Coordinates of C-alpha atoms in Angstrom, one line a residue:
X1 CA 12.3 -6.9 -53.4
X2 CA 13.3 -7.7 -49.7
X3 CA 15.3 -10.3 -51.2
X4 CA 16.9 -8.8 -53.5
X5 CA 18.2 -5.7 -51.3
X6 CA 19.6 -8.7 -48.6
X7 CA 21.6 -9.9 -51.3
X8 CA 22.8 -6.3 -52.1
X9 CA 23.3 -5.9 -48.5
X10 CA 25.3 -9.0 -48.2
X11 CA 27.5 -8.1 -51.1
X12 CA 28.0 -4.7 -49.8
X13 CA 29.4 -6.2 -46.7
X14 CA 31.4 -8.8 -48.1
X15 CA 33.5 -6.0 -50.8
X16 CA 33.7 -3.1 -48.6
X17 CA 32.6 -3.4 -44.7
X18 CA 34.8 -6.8 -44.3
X19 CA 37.8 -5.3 -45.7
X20 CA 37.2 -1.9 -44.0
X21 CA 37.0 -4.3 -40.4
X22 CA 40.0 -6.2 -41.5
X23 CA 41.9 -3.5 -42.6
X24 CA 41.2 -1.6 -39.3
X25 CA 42.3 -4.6 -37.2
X26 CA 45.8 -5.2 -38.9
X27 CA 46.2 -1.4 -38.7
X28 CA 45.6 -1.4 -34.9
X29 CA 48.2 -4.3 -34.1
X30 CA 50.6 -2.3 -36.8
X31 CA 50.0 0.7 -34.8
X32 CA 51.0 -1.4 -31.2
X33 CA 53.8 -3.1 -32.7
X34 CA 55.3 0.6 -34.2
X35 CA 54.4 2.1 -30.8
X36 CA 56.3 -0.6 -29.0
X37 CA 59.0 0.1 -31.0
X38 CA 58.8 4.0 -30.7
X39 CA 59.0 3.4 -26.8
X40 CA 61.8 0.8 -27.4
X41 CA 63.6 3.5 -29.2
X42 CA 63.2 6.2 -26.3
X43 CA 64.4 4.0 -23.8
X44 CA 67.6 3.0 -26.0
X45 CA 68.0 7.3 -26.3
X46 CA 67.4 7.5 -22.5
X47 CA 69.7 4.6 -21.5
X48 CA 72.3 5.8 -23.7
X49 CA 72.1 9.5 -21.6
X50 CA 72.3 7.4 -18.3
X51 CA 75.1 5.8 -19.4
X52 CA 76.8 8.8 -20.5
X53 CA 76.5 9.9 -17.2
X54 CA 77.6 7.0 -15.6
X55 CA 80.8 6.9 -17.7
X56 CA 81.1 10.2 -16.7
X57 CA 81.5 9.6 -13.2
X58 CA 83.8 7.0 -13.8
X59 CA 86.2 8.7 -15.8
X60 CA 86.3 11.4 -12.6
X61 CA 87.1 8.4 -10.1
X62 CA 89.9 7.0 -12.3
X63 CA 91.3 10.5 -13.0
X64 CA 91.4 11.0 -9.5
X65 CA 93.0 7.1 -9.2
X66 CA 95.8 8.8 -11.6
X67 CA 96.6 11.6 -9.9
X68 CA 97.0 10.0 -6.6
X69 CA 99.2 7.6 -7.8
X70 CA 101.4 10.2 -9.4
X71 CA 101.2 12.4 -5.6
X72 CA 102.0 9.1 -3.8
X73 CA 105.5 8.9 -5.3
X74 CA 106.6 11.0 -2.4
X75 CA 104.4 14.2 -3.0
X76 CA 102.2 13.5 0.2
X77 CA 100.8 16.9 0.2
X78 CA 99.9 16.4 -3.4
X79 CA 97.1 13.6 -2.1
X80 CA 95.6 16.1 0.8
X81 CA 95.4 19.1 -1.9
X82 CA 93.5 16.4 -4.2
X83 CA 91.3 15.4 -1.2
X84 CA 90.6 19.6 0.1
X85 CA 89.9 20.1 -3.8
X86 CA 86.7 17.2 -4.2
X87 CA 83.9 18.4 -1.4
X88 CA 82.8 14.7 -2.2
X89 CA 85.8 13.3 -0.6
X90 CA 85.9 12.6 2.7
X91 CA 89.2 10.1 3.2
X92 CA 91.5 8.5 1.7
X93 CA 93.1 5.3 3.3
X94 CA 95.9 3.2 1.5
X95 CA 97.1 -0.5 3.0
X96 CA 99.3 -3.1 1.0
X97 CA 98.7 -6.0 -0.6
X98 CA 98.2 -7.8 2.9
X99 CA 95.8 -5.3 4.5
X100 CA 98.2 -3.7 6.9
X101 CA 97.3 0.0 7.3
X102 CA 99.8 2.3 5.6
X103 CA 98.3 5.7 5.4
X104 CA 95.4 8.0 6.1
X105 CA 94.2 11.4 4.7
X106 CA 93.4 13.7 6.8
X107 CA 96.2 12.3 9.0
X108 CA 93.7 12.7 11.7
X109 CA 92.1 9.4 10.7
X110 CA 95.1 7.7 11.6
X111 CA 94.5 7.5 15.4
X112 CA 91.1 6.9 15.5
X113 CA 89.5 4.0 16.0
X114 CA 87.3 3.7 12.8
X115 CA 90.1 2.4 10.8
X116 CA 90.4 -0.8 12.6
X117 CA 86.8 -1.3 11.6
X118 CA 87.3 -0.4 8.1
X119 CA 90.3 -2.9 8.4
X120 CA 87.9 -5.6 9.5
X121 CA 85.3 -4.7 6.4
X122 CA 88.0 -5.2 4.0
X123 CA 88.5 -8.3 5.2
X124 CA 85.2 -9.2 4.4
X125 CA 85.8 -8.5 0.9
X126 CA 88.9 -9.8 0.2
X127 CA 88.1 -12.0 -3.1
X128 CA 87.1 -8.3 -4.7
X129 CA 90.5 -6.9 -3.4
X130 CA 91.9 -10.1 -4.9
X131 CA 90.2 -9.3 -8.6
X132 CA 91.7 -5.9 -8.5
X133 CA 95.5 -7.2 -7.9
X134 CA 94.9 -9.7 -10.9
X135 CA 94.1 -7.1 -13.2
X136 CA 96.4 -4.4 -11.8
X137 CA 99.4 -6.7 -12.1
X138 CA 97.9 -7.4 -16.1
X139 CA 98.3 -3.7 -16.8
X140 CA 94.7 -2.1 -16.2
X141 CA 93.5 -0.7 -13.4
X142 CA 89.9 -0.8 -11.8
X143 CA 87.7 0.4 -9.7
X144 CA 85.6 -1.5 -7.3
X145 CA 82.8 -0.9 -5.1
X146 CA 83.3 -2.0 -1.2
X147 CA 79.8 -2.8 0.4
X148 CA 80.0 -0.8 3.9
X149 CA 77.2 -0.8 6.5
X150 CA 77.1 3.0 6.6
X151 CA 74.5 4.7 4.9
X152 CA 76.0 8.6 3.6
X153 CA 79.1 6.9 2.8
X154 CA 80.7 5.1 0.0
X155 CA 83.8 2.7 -0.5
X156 CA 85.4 3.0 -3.5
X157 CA 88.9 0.6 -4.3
X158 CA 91.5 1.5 -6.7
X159 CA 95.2 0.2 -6.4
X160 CA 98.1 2.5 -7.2
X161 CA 102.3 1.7 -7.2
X162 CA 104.5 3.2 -4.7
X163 CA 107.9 2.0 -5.8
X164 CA 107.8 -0.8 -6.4
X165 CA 104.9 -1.3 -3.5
X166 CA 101.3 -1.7 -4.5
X167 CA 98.9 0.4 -2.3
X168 CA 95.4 -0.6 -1.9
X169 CA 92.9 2.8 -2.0
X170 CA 90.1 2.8 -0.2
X171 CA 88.6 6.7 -1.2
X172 CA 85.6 7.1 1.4
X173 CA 83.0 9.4 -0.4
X174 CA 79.6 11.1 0.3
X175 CA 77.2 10.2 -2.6
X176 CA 74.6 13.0 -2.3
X177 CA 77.8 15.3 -2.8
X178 CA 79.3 13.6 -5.8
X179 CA 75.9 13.5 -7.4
X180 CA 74.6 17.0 -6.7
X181 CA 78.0 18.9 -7.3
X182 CA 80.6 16.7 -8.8
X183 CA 78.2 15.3 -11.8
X184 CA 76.1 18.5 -11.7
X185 CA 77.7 20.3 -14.6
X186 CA 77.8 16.9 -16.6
X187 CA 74.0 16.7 -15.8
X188 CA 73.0 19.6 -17.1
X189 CA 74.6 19.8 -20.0
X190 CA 73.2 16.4 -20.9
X191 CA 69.7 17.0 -20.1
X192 CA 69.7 20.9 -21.9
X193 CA 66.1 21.3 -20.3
X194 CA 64.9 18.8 -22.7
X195 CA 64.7 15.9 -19.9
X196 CA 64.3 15.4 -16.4
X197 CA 67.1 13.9 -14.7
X198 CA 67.0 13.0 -10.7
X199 CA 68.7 10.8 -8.1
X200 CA 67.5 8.9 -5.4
X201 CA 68.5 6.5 -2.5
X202 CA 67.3 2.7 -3.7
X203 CA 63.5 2.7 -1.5
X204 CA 62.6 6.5 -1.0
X205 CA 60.1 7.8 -3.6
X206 CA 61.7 11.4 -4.0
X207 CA 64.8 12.1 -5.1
X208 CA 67.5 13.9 -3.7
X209 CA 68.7 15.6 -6.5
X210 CA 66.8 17.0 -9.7
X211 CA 68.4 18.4 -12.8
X212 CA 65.4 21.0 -12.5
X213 CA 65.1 22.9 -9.2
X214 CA 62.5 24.9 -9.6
X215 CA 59.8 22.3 -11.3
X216 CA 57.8 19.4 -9.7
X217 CA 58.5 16.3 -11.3
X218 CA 55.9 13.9 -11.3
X219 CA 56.8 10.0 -10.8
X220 CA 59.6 8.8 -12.8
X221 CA 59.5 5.2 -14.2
X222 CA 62.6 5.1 -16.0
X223 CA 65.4 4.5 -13.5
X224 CA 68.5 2.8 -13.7
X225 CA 71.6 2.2 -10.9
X226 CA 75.1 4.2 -10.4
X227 CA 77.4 2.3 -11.3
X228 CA 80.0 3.9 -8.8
X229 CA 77.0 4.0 -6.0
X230 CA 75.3 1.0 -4.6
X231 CA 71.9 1.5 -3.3
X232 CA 72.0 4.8 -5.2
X233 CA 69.9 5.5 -9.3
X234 CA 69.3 7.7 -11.5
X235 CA 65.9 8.3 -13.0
X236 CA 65.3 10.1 -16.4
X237 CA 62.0 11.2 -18.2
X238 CA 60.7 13.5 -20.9
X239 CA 60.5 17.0 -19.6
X240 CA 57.0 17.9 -21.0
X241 CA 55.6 14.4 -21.6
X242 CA 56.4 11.1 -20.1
X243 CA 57.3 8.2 -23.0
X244 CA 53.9 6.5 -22.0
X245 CA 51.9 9.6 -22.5
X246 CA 53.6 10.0 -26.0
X247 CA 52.9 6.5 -26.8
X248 CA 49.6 6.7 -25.6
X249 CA 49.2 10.5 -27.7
X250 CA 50.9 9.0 -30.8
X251 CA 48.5 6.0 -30.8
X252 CA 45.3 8.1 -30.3
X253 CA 45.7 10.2 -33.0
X254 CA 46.5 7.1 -35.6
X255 CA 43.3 5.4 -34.0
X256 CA 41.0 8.6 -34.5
X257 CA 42.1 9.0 -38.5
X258 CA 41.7 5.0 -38.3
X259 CA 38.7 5.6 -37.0
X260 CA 37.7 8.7 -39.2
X261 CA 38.3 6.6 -42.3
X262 CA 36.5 4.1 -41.4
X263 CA 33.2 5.8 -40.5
X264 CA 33.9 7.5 -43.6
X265 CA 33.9 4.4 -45.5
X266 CA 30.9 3.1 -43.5
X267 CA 28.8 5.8 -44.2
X268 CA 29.7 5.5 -48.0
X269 CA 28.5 1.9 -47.8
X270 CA 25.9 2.7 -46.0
X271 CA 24.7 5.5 -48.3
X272 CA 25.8 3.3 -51.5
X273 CA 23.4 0.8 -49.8
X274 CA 20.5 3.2 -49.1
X275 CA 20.5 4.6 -52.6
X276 CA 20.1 1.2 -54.4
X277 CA 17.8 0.3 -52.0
X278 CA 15.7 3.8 -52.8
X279 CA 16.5 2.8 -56.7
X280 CA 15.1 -0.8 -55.6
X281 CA 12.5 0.6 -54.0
X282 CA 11.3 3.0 -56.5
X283 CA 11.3 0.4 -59.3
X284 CA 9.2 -1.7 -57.1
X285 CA 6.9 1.8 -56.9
X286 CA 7.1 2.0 -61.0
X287 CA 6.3 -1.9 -61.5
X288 CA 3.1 -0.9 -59.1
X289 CA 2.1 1.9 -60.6
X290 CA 2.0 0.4 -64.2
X291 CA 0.4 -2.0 -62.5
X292 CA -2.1 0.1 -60.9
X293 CA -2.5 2.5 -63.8
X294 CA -3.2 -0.3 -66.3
X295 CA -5.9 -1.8 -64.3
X296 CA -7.5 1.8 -63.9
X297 CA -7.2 2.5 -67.3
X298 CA -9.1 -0.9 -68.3
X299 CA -11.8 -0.3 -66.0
X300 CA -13.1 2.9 -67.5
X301 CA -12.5 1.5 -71.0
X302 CA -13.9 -1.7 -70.6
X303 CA -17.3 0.3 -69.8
X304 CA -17.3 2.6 -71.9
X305 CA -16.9 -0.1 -74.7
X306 CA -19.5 -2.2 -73.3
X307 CA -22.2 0.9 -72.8
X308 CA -21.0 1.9 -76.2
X309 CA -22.0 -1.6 -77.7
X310 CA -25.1 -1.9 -75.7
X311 CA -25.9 1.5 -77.2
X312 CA -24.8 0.2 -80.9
X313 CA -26.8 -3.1 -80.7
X314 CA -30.1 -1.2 -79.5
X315 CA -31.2 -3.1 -76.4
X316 CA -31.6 0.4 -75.0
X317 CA -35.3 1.8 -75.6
X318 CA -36.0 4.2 -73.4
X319 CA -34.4 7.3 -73.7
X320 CA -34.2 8.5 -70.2
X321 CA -31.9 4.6 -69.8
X322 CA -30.1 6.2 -73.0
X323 CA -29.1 9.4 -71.2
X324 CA -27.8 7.2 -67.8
X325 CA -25.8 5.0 -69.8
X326 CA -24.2 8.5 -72.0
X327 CA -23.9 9.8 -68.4
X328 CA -21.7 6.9 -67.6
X329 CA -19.5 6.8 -70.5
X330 CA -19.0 10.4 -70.5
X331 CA -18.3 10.2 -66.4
X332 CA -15.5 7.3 -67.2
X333 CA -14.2 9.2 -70.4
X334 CA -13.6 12.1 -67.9
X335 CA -12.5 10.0 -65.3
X336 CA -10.1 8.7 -68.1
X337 CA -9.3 11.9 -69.3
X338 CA -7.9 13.3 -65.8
X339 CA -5.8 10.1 -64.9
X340 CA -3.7 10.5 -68.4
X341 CA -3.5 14.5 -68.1
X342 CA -2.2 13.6 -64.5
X343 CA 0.6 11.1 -65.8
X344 CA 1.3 13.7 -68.4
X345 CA 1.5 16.2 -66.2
X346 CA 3.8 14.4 -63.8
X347 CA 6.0 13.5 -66.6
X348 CA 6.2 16.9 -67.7
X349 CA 7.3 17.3 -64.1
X350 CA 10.0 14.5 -64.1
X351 CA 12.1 16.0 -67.0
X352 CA 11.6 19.7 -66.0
X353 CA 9.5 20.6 -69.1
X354 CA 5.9 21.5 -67.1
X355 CA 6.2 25.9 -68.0
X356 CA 4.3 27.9 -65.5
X357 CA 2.7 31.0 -66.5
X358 CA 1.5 33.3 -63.2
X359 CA -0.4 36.1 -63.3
X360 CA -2.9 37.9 -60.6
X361 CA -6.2 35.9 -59.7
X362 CA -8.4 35.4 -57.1
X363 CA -8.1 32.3 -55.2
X364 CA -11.8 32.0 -55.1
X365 CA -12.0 31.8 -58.4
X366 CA -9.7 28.7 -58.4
X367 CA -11.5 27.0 -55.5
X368 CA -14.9 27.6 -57.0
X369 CA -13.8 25.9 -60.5
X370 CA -11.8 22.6 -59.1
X371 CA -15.2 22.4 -56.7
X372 CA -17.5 23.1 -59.7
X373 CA -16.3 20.2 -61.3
X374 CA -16.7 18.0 -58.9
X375 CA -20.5 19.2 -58.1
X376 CA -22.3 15.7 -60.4
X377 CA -19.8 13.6 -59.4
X378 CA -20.1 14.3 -55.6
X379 CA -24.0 14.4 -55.6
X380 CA -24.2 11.1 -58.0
X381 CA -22.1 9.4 -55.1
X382 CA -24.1 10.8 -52.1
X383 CA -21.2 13.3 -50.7
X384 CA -22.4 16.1 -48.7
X385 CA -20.0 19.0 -49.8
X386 CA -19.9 22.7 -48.7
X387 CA -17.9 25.8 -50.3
X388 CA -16.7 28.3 -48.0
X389 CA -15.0 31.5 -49.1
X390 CA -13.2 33.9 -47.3
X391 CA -14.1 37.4 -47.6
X392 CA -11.6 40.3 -48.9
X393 CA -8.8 38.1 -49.7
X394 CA -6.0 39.7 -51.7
X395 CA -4.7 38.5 -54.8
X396 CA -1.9 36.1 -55.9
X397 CA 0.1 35.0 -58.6
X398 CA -0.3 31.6 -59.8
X399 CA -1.0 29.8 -62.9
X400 CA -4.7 29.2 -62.8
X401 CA -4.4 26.0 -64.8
X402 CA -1.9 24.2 -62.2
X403 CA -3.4 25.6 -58.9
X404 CA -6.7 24.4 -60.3
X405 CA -5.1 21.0 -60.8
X406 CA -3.6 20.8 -57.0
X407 CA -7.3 21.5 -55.5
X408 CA -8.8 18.9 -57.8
X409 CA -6.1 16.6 -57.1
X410 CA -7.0 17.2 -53.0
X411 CA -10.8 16.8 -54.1
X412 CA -10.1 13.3 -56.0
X413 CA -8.0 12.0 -53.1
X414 CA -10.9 13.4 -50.6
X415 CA -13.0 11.2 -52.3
X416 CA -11.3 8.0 -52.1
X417 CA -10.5 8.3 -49.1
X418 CA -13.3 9.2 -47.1
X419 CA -15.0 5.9 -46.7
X420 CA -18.1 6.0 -45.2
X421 CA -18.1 9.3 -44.0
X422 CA -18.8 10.8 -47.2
X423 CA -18.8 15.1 -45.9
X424 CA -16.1 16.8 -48.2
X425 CA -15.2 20.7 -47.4
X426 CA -13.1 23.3 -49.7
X427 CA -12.9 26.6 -47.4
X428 CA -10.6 29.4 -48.5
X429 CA -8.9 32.4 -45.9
X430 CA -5.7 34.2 -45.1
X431 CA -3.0 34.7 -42.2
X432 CA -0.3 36.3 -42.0
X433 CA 1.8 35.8 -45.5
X434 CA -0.4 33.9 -47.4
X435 CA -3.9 32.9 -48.6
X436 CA -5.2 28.9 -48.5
X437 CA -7.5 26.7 -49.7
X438 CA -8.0 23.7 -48.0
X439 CA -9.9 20.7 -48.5
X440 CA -11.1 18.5 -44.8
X441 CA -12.9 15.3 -45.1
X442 CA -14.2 13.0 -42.6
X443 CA -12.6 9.6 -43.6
X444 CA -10.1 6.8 -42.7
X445 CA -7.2 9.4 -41.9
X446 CA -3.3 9.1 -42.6
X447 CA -1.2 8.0 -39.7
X448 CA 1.8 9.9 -38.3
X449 CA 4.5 7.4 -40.1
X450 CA 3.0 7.2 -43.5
X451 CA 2.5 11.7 -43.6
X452 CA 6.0 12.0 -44.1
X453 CA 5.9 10.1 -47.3
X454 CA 2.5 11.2 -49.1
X455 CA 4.0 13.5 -50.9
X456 CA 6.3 11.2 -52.3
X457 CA 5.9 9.9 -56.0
X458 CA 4.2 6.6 -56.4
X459 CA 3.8 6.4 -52.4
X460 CA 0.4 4.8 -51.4
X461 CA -1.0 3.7 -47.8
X462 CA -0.4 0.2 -47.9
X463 CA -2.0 -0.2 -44.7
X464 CA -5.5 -2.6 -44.1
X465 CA -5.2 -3.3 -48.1
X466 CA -5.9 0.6 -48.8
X467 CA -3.9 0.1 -51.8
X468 CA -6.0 -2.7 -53.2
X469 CA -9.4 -1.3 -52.4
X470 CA -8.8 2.5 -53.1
X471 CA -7.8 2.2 -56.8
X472 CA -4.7 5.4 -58.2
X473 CA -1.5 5.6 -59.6
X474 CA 0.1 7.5 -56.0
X475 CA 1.1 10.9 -58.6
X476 CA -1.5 13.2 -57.0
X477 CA 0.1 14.5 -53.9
X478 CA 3.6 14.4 -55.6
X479 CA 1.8 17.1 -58.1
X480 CA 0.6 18.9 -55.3
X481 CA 4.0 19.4 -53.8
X482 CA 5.5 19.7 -57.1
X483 CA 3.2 22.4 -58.1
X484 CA 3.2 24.5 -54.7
X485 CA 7.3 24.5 -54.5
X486 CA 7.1 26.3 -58.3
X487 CA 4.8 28.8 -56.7
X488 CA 7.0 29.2 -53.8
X489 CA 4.3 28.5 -51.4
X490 CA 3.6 25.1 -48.9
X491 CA 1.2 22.2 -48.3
X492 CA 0.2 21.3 -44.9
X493 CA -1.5 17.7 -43.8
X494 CA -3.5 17.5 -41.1
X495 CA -4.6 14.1 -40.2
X496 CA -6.0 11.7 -37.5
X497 CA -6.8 8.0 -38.6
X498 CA -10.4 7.2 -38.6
X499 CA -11.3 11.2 -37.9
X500 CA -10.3 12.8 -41.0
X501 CA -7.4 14.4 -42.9
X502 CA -6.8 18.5 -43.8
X503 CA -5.0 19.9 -46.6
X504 CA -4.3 23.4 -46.7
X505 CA -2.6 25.3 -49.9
X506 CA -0.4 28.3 -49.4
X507 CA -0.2 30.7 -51.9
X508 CA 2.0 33.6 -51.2
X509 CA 0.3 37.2 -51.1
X510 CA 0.7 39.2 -54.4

């Protein structure tokens, strides 16, 4: 049998676990791939507001590149009203084509020394000045950042016609100003308290700016540059849940129904594989108990067919060797007698046909009849046996015929089992909501793993070859049970191996 329920096991785990496993890993790397791809998608969404933003900001600078052009053909005070209008702003200085110094806004500027060294950074970036000409003079106009070594401040170039002139722009402005008032509006309109959006300075870990003032934002990981600003980002995240967390959310909960189905399936192969092992099990039990039965049935017949011919031929003269040999064959035919009304009954048990008819009796009365016959039997074999009834116990309702046959079945099994120890005890009493009969002997005992499955059909102790030297067909105690459930009372085991075992019936109180 152990054989065949590895090879059931085997297949089990080649049509069902495998797949389950496989299934589960492609699943899993499906799941990181899609994930992957949801993040992918966020950032594209996220990058796209950034830009937006960005664009934004440009499209400011070269309106502002448009009007100033327009004020510089001779509407000076057209350039200062642009300048008082932007709090971003702080100058405006124009030179030609070969860096001389033309004009300044504020006119203040003009005398002070910081424009020779705004001359002398210009200098420095000459090639970019260069780029802007080439394009200008091709009909498009762009806007450059100037690297300056001061930190608030921001060079932006733009060139612009006079005339027939062309004016280099230099339009000094303060970053933390354009960001937090100019772009404001456009910020908040794009984020619509769905994300966070914040500025910082390149190297400081908080921001400057947040598009939520009155919230704490939490570290942002998605950051990407000004275009208009060196040294200056933008960061942009999720207002309730960062794009890792709703990854990380999004892949838990496919992993827990990934997970759910498979302990599902699991636990249906396992239970698929525990029931056919049962069903191999119990076939196993039915192959034994033929087994069993047959040779117990053989036994009793084969002597009664040999005393019956010894009988028949004669050889028997005296007649008190007559009545020992008629005692024998009428011990085995009863013997005989009770092991087929016991497979009958527990067949009448099997396809719910055995009827139960209760009615009120005295649970003496049913202890002192399964004990009665017993009485030859037990004294033939040497037992010592002792009936003890309780006193003033109240009625029940049972079926005399089936209770009878649970304390005979405890009395047979008593017998078997008590080895050399051969003291057998029927007592009878009440607690609290029932009367009992028990049956105690002194013998080999039941130990604690095997009590859980007495009851069980066809279960016998297999253990030190009890099986083999304690002949029976393992229906008894399965009757016992059977019969006490339909009576809607109980049967209790107490047991210690190599002291004894207990049984106790409980019949509920009329």
């Amino acid at each position: 049998m152990q054989s065949q329920v590895r090879k059931i096991g085997l297949l089990i785990l080649a049509i069902i676990i495998l797949p389950v496993l496989i299934f589960s890993i492609f699943e899993i790397g499906r799941l990181r791939r899609n994930e992957k791809d949801i993040q992918d998608i966020y950032r594209n969404q996220l990058d796209a507001i950034l830009y937006s933003i960005n664009q934004y900001s440009d499209d400011i600078l070269s309106n502002q590149a448009n009007r100033i052009e327009g004020a510089t053909q001779g509407k000076w005070e057209e350039i200062q009203k642009i300048i008082d209008e932007s709090p971003a702003i702080k100058t405006l200085l124009q030179f030609n084509t070969k860096l001389h110094f033309v004009s300044a806004f504020p006119d203040s500027l003009y005398q002070s020394s910081r424009v020779d060294k705004i001359h002398s950074e210009l200098l420095k970036s000459e090639s970019t000045l260069k780029r802007l000409l080439t394009y200008f003079r091709g009909g498009y106009r762009k806007i450059e950042i100037i690297d300056q070594p001061v930190r608030n401040e921001q060079w932006i170039a733009f060139l612009t016609k006079s005339g027939e002139d062309v004016l280099i722009n230099l339009l000094i402005i303060d970053p933390e100003k354009f960001i937090g008032k100019v772009l404001d509006p456009k910020i908040q309109e794009v984020a619509r308290g769905k994300f966070f959006i914040t500025a910082y300075r390149v190297g400081d870990p908080e921001p400057f700016y947040s598009s939520v003032k009155q919230s704490l934002i939490g570290p942002i990981t998605e950051k990407r540059p000004f275009w208009l600003f060196s040294n200056y980002e933008m960061g942009i995240e999720l207002r309730d849940i960062t794009i890792a967390e709703l990854a990380r959310d999004r892949m838990k909960k496919n992993l827990l129904v990934i997970g759910f189905m498979d302990i599902m399936m699991l636990a249906g192969a396992w239970l698929i594989f525990r029931n056919i092992k049962k069903q191999l099990e119990l076939s196993q039990l039915k192959s034994d108990f033929v087994s069993s039965v047959s040779h117990e049935i053989r036994t009793p017949l084969a002597l009664i067919s040999m005393y019956v011919e010894t009988l028949e031929m004669g050889r028997i003269k005296t007649p008190e060797k007559v009545k020992e040999y008629y005692n024998v064959i009428l011990n085995e035919t009863s013997r005989l007698s009770a092991m087929v009304n016991r497979i009958l009954s527990f067949s009448q048990i099997e396809n719910k046909k055995r009827k139960y008819t209760p009615e009120p009796c005295s649970i003496n009365e049913i202890a002192e009849k399964a004990s009665s016959g017993f009485r030859y039997t037990l004294d033939n074999k040497g037992f010592k046996f002792s009936y003890e009834p309780g006193e003033n116990l109240p009625q029940i309702n049972a079926d005399k015929e089936a209770a009878t046959d649970a304390v005979i079945n405890l009395i047979d099994n008593a017998m078997k089992y008590s080895g050399d120890s051969k003291d057998i005890a029927v007592r009878t009493g009440i607690d609290t909501k029932f009367v009992w009969i028990e049956v105690e002997d002194h013998g080999i005992g039941i130990s604690g793993k095997n009590q859980k499955y007495i009851f069980d059909k066809f279960f016998r102790v297999t253990e030190k070859n009890l099986a083999n030297k304690v002949k029976g067909s393992g229906l008894g105690l399965a009757i016992v049970k059977h019969i006490m459930e339909a009576h809607r009372g109980d049967v209790k085991v107490i047991s210690t191996p190599g002291a004894g075992s207990t049984f106790r019936l409980l019949f509920p109180i009329k």
